[in-house]
Amino acid sequence: MSLKKEESAAAAERTTEQPQETEQSATATSVKEENVVAEKNAISGEKLDQKLQVLKNKKKAALSAITKSQNELKNQMTEYENLHKVKSCFEAHNEKFSIYHDCYVALCALLTDEAIEKEEKKYLQRQSTNEQLQDDVVCWIRNAERQLTEHLSSS
């Protein structure tokens, strides 16, 4: 009988040890899962930072291109004979502003609310400046077309 008691005691120990092992393995699995999640978040954070930097660089490049096209437009708007150049520059300028707008939208999709407010303020200022430029260019084009038409009519 003592042999049976020993076997029963050993079996009882194994049953009580198994839940502890299961709890330990569950805890270890949980810790591993948390580490994996933390790593994914770190990678996601790194990727987010990289995406943000790429978009910020694209936005800066677009702003630079917009400034150049604004200056070119102003330089070309000195003589009515440059009408075709102004129209071409104006079209290119609008495409550049469209690229800037797309960068702004993509950037805002990744930013926090506070950062979005800052970007929105900058964007609205740039948009207002662009609208004023567009009004000026359209007015100049109309005047140039009228002047050239009058010049051709008088010839």
PDB file of C-alpha atoms in Angstrom:
ATOM      1  CA  MET A   1       0.000   0.000   0.000  1.00  0.00           C
ATOM      2  CA  SER A   2       2.758   2.365   0.662  1.00  0.00           C
ATOM      3  CA  LEU A   3       3.773   2.037  -2.980  1.00  0.00           C
ATOM      4  CA  LYS A   4       0.286   3.026  -4.065  1.00  0.00           C
ATOM      5  CA  LYS A   5       0.341   5.984  -1.681  1.00  0.00           C
ATOM      6  CA  GLU A   6       3.660   7.132  -3.116  1.00  0.00           C
ATOM      7  CA  GLU A   7       2.339   6.837  -6.659  1.00  0.00           C
ATOM      8  CA  SER A   8      -0.791   8.767  -5.683  1.00  0.00           C
ATOM      9  CA  ALA A   9       1.285  11.459  -4.024  1.00  0.00           C
ATOM     10  CA  ALA A  10       3.538  11.725  -7.103  1.00  0.00           C
ATOM     11  CA  ALA A  11       0.480  11.941  -9.361  1.00  0.00           C
ATOM     12  CA  ALA A  12      -0.997  14.618  -7.111  1.00  0.00           C
ATOM     13  CA  GLU A  13       2.253  16.592  -7.291  1.00  0.00           C
ATOM     14  CA  ARG A  14       2.284  16.354 -11.076  1.00  0.00           C
ATOM     15  CA  THR A  15      -1.264  17.645 -11.305  1.00  0.00           C
ATOM     16  CA  THR A  16      -0.500  20.551  -9.037  1.00  0.00           C
ATOM     17  CA  GLU A  17       2.747  21.284 -10.912  1.00  0.00           C
ATOM     18  CA  GLN A  18       1.074  21.302 -14.335  1.00  0.00           C
ATOM     19  CA  PRO A  19      -1.177  24.289 -13.630  1.00  0.00           C
ATOM     20  CA  GLN A  20       1.845  26.194 -12.335  1.00  0.00           C
ATOM     21  CA  GLU A  21       3.748  25.332 -15.490  1.00  0.00           C
ATOM     22  CA  THR A  22       0.747  26.344 -17.565  1.00  0.00           C
ATOM     23  CA  GLU A  23       0.450  29.622 -15.659  1.00  0.00           C
ATOM     24  CA  GLN A  24       4.159  30.250 -16.102  1.00  0.00           C
ATOM     25  CA  SER A  25       4.030  29.446 -19.805  1.00  0.00           C
ATOM     26  CA  ALA A  26       0.924  31.622 -20.188  1.00  0.00           C
ATOM     27  CA  THR A  27       2.731  34.465 -18.431  1.00  0.00           C
ATOM     28  CA  ALA A  28       5.796  33.926 -20.603  1.00  0.00           C
ATOM     29  CA  THR A  29       3.609  33.870 -23.715  1.00  0.00           C
ATOM     30  CA  SER A  30       1.858  37.023 -22.560  1.00  0.00           C
ATOM     31  CA  VAL A  31       5.180  38.776 -21.974  1.00  0.00           C
ATOM     32  CA  LYS A  32       6.406  37.640 -25.397  1.00  0.00           C
ATOM     33  CA  GLU A  33       3.214  38.935 -27.021  1.00  0.00           C
ATOM     34  CA  GLU A  34       3.607  42.267 -25.221  1.00  0.00           C
ATOM     35  CA  ASN A  35       7.207  42.483 -26.428  1.00  0.00           C
ATOM     36  CA  VAL A  36       6.107  41.723 -29.986  1.00  0.00           C
ATOM     37  CA  VAL A  37       3.418  44.405 -29.754  1.00  0.00           C
ATOM     38  CA  ALA A  38       5.952  46.870 -28.327  1.00  0.00           C
ATOM     39  CA  GLU A  39       8.374  46.056 -31.151  1.00  0.00           C
ATOM     40  CA  LYS A  40       5.631  46.514 -33.735  1.00  0.00           C
ATOM     41  CA  ASN A  41       4.679  49.844 -32.171  1.00  0.00           C
ATOM     42  CA  ALA A  42       8.323  50.929 -32.188  1.00  0.00           C
ATOM     43  CA  ILE A  43       8.630  49.899 -35.822  1.00  0.00           C
ATOM     44  CA  SER A  44       5.340  51.609 -36.600  1.00  0.00           C
ATOM     45  CA  GLY A  45       6.584  54.689 -34.762  1.00  0.00           C
ATOM     46  CA  GLU A  46       9.810  54.621 -36.762  1.00  0.00           C
ATOM     47  CA  LYS A  47       7.906  54.163 -39.999  1.00  0.00           C
ATOM     48  CA  LEU A  48       5.527  56.952 -39.009  1.00  0.00           C
ATOM     49  CA  ASP A  49       8.464  59.244 -38.287  1.00  0.00           C
ATOM     50  CA  GLN A  50       9.995  58.319 -41.648  1.00  0.00           C
ATOM     51  CA  LYS A  51       6.706  58.952 -43.457  1.00  0.00           C
ATOM     52  CA  LEU A  52       6.310  62.283 -41.680  1.00  0.00           C
ATOM     53  CA  GLN A  53       9.829  63.322 -42.628  1.00  0.00           C
ATOM     54  CA  VAL A  54       9.327  62.314 -46.261  1.00  0.00           C
ATOM     55  CA  LEU A  55       6.064  64.269 -46.436  1.00  0.00           C
ATOM     56  CA  LYS A  56       7.620  67.300 -44.758  1.00  0.00           C
ATOM     57  CA  ASN A  57      10.472  67.204 -47.270  1.00  0.00           C
ATOM     58  CA  LYS A  58       8.021  66.923 -50.171  1.00  0.00           C
ATOM     59  CA  LYS A  59       6.031  69.822 -48.761  1.00  0.00           C
ATOM     60  CA  LYS A  60       9.170  71.960 -48.496  1.00  0.00           C
ATOM     61  CA  ALA A  61      10.143  71.077 -52.054  1.00  0.00           C
ATOM     62  CA  ALA A  62       6.647  71.964 -53.264  1.00  0.00           C
ATOM     63  CA  LEU A  63       6.777  75.300 -51.435  1.00  0.00           C
ATOM     64  CA  SER A  64      10.141  76.042 -52.997  1.00  0.00           C
ATOM     65  CA  ALA A  65       8.769  75.217 -56.447  1.00  0.00           C
ATOM     66  CA  ILE A  66       5.737  77.432 -55.785  1.00  0.00           C
ATOM     67  CA  THR A  67       7.951  80.349 -54.803  1.00  0.00           C
ATOM     68  CA  LYS A  68      10.046  79.926 -57.967  1.00  0.00           C
ATOM     69  CA  SER A  69       6.939  79.794 -60.163  1.00  0.00           C
ATOM     70  CA  GLN A  70       5.495  82.887 -58.446  1.00  0.00           C
ATOM     71  CA  ASN A  71       8.695  84.778 -59.153  1.00  0.00           C
ATOM     72  CA  GLU A  72       8.742  83.553 -62.748  1.00  0.00           C
ATOM     73  CA  LEU A  73       5.130  84.620 -63.222  1.00  0.00           C
ATOM     74  CA  LYS A  74       5.855  88.087 -61.867  1.00  0.00           C
ATOM     75  CA  ASN A  75       8.885  88.411 -64.146  1.00  0.00           C
ATOM     76  CA  GLN A  76       6.919  87.328 -67.215  1.00  0.00           C
ATOM     77  CA  MET A  77       3.993  89.634 -66.467  1.00  0.00           C
ATOM     78  CA  THR A  78       5.974  92.701 -67.556  1.00  0.00           C
ATOM     79  CA  GLU A  79       5.046  92.670 -71.230  1.00  0.00           C
ATOM     80  CA  TYR A  80       1.854  91.602 -72.960  1.00  0.00           C
ATOM     81  CA  GLU A  81       3.901  89.806 -75.610  1.00  0.00           C
ATOM     82  CA  ASN A  82       4.730  87.235 -72.914  1.00  0.00           C
ATOM     83  CA  LEU A  83       1.101  86.114 -72.746  1.00  0.00           C
ATOM     84  CA  HIS A  84       1.827  82.536 -73.863  1.00  0.00           C
ATOM     85  CA  LYS A  85       4.697  82.289 -71.352  1.00  0.00           C
ATOM     86  CA  VAL A  86       2.498  83.592 -68.543  1.00  0.00           C
ATOM     87  CA  LYS A  87      -0.235  81.079 -69.382  1.00  0.00           C
ATOM     88  CA  SER A  88       2.295  78.262 -69.418  1.00  0.00           C
ATOM     89  CA  CYS A  89       3.882  79.368 -66.118  1.00  0.00           C
ATOM     90  CA  PHE A  90       0.432  79.798 -64.588  1.00  0.00           C
ATOM     91  CA  GLU A  91      -0.555  76.254 -65.493  1.00  0.00           C
ATOM     92  CA  ALA A  92       2.714  74.914 -64.067  1.00  0.00           C
ATOM     93  CA  HIS A  93       2.212  76.987 -60.921  1.00  0.00           C
ATOM     94  CA  ASN A  94      -1.268  75.522 -60.387  1.00  0.00           C
ATOM     95  CA  GLU A  95       0.137  72.001 -60.738  1.00  0.00           C
ATOM     96  CA  LYS A  96       2.806  72.812 -58.148  1.00  0.00           C
ATOM     97  CA  PHE A  97       0.210  74.162 -55.752  1.00  0.00           C
ATOM     98  CA  SER A  98      -1.817  70.999 -56.268  1.00  0.00           C
ATOM     99  CA  ILE A  99       1.231  68.941 -55.246  1.00  0.00           C
ATOM    100  CA  TYR A 100       1.615  71.116 -52.142  1.00  0.00           C
ATOM    101  CA  HIS A 101      -2.067  70.608 -51.336  1.00  0.00           C
ATOM    102  CA  ASP A 102      -1.709  66.819 -51.667  1.00  0.00           C
ATOM    103  CA  CYS A 103       1.315  66.878 -49.325  1.00  0.00           C
ATOM    104  CA  TYR A 104      -0.660  68.952 -46.827  1.00  0.00           C
ATOM    105  CA  VAL A 105      -3.589  66.504 -46.854  1.00  0.00           C
ATOM    106  CA  ALA A 106      -1.312  63.451 -46.512  1.00  0.00           C
ATOM    107  CA  LEU A 107       0.666  65.107 -43.724  1.00  0.00           C
ATOM    108  CA  CYS A 108      -2.443  66.030 -41.750  1.00  0.00           C
ATOM    109  CA  ALA A 109      -3.628  62.429 -41.915  1.00  0.00           C
ATOM    110  CA  LEU A 110      -0.587  61.441 -39.836  1.00  0.00           C
ATOM    111  CA  LEU A 111      -0.417  64.341 -37.362  1.00  0.00           C
ATOM    112  CA  THR A 112      -1.913  64.992 -33.953  1.00  0.00           C
ATOM    113  CA  ASP A 113      -4.678  67.560 -33.563  1.00  0.00           C
ATOM    114  CA  GLU A 114      -2.277  70.241 -32.290  1.00  0.00           C
ATOM    115  CA  ALA A 115       0.120  69.730 -35.165  1.00  0.00           C
ATOM    116  CA  ILE A 116      -2.781  69.743 -37.633  1.00  0.00           C
ATOM    117  CA  GLU A 117      -3.840  73.165 -36.364  1.00  0.00           C
ATOM    118  CA  LYS A 118      -0.340  74.545 -36.999  1.00  0.00           C
ATOM    119  CA  GLU A 119      -0.192  73.024 -40.473  1.00  0.00           C
ATOM    120  CA  GLU A 120      -3.688  74.252 -41.272  1.00  0.00           C
ATOM    121  CA  LYS A 121      -2.780  77.801 -40.311  1.00  0.00           C
ATOM    122  CA  LYS A 122       0.288  77.715 -42.587  1.00  0.00           C
ATOM    123  CA  TYR A 123      -1.701  76.129 -45.380  1.00  0.00           C
ATOM    124  CA  LEU A 124      -4.524  78.660 -45.196  1.00  0.00           C
ATOM    125  CA  GLN A 125      -2.013  81.529 -45.346  1.00  0.00           C
ATOM    126  CA  ARG A 126      -0.326  79.973 -48.381  1.00  0.00           C
ATOM    127  CA  GLN A 127      -3.704  79.295 -49.992  1.00  0.00           C
ATOM    128  CA  SER A 128      -4.783  82.901 -49.476  1.00  0.00           C
ATOM    129  CA  THR A 129      -1.551  84.138 -51.066  1.00  0.00           C
ATOM    130  CA  ASN A 130      -2.078  81.722 -53.949  1.00  0.00           C
ATOM    131  CA  GLU A 131      -5.665  82.879 -54.500  1.00  0.00           C
ATOM    132  CA  GLN A 132      -4.504  86.496 -54.632  1.00  0.00           C
ATOM    133  CA  LEU A 133      -1.805  85.571 -57.145  1.00  0.00           C
ATOM    134  CA  GLN A 134      -4.331  83.690 -59.255  1.00  0.00           C
ATOM    135  CA  ASP A 135      -6.655  86.702 -59.278  1.00  0.00           C
ATOM    136  CA  ASP A 136      -3.746  88.936 -60.338  1.00  0.00           C
ATOM    137  CA  VAL A 137      -2.634  86.568 -63.094  1.00  0.00           C
ATOM    138  CA  VAL A 138      -6.149  86.067 -64.468  1.00  0.00           C
ATOM    139  CA  CYS A 139      -6.669  89.838 -64.509  1.00  0.00           C
ATOM    140  CA  TRP A 140      -3.319  90.351 -66.239  1.00  0.00           C
ATOM    141  CA  ILE A 141      -4.133  87.666 -68.842  1.00  0.00           C
ATOM    142  CA  ARG A 142      -7.472  89.320 -69.635  1.00  0.00           C
ATOM    143  CA  ASN A 143      -5.789  92.710 -69.996  1.00  0.00           C
ATOM    144  CA  ALA A 144      -3.033  91.243 -72.157  1.00  0.00           C
ATOM    145  CA  GLU A 145      -5.548  89.499 -74.410  1.00  0.00           C
ATOM    146  CA  ARG A 146      -7.555  92.712 -74.722  1.00  0.00           C
ATOM    147  CA  GLN A 147      -4.439  94.763 -75.484  1.00  0.00           C
ATOM    148  CA  LEU A 148      -3.207  92.281 -78.070  1.00  0.00           C
ATOM    149  CA  THR A 149      -6.649  92.081 -79.686  1.00  0.00           C
ATOM    150  CA  GLU A 150      -6.823  95.890 -79.881  1.00  0.00           C
ATOM    151  CA  HIS A 151      -3.314  95.994 -81.309  1.00  0.00           C
ATOM    152  CA  LEU A 152      -4.201  93.441 -83.986  1.00  0.00           C
ATOM    153  CA  SER A 153      -7.472  95.249 -84.782  1.00  0.00           C
ATOM    154  CA  SER A 154      -5.702  98.554 -85.279  1.00  0.00           C
ATOM    155  CA  SER A 155      -3.088  97.046 -87.609  1.00  0.00           C
TER     156      SER A 155
END
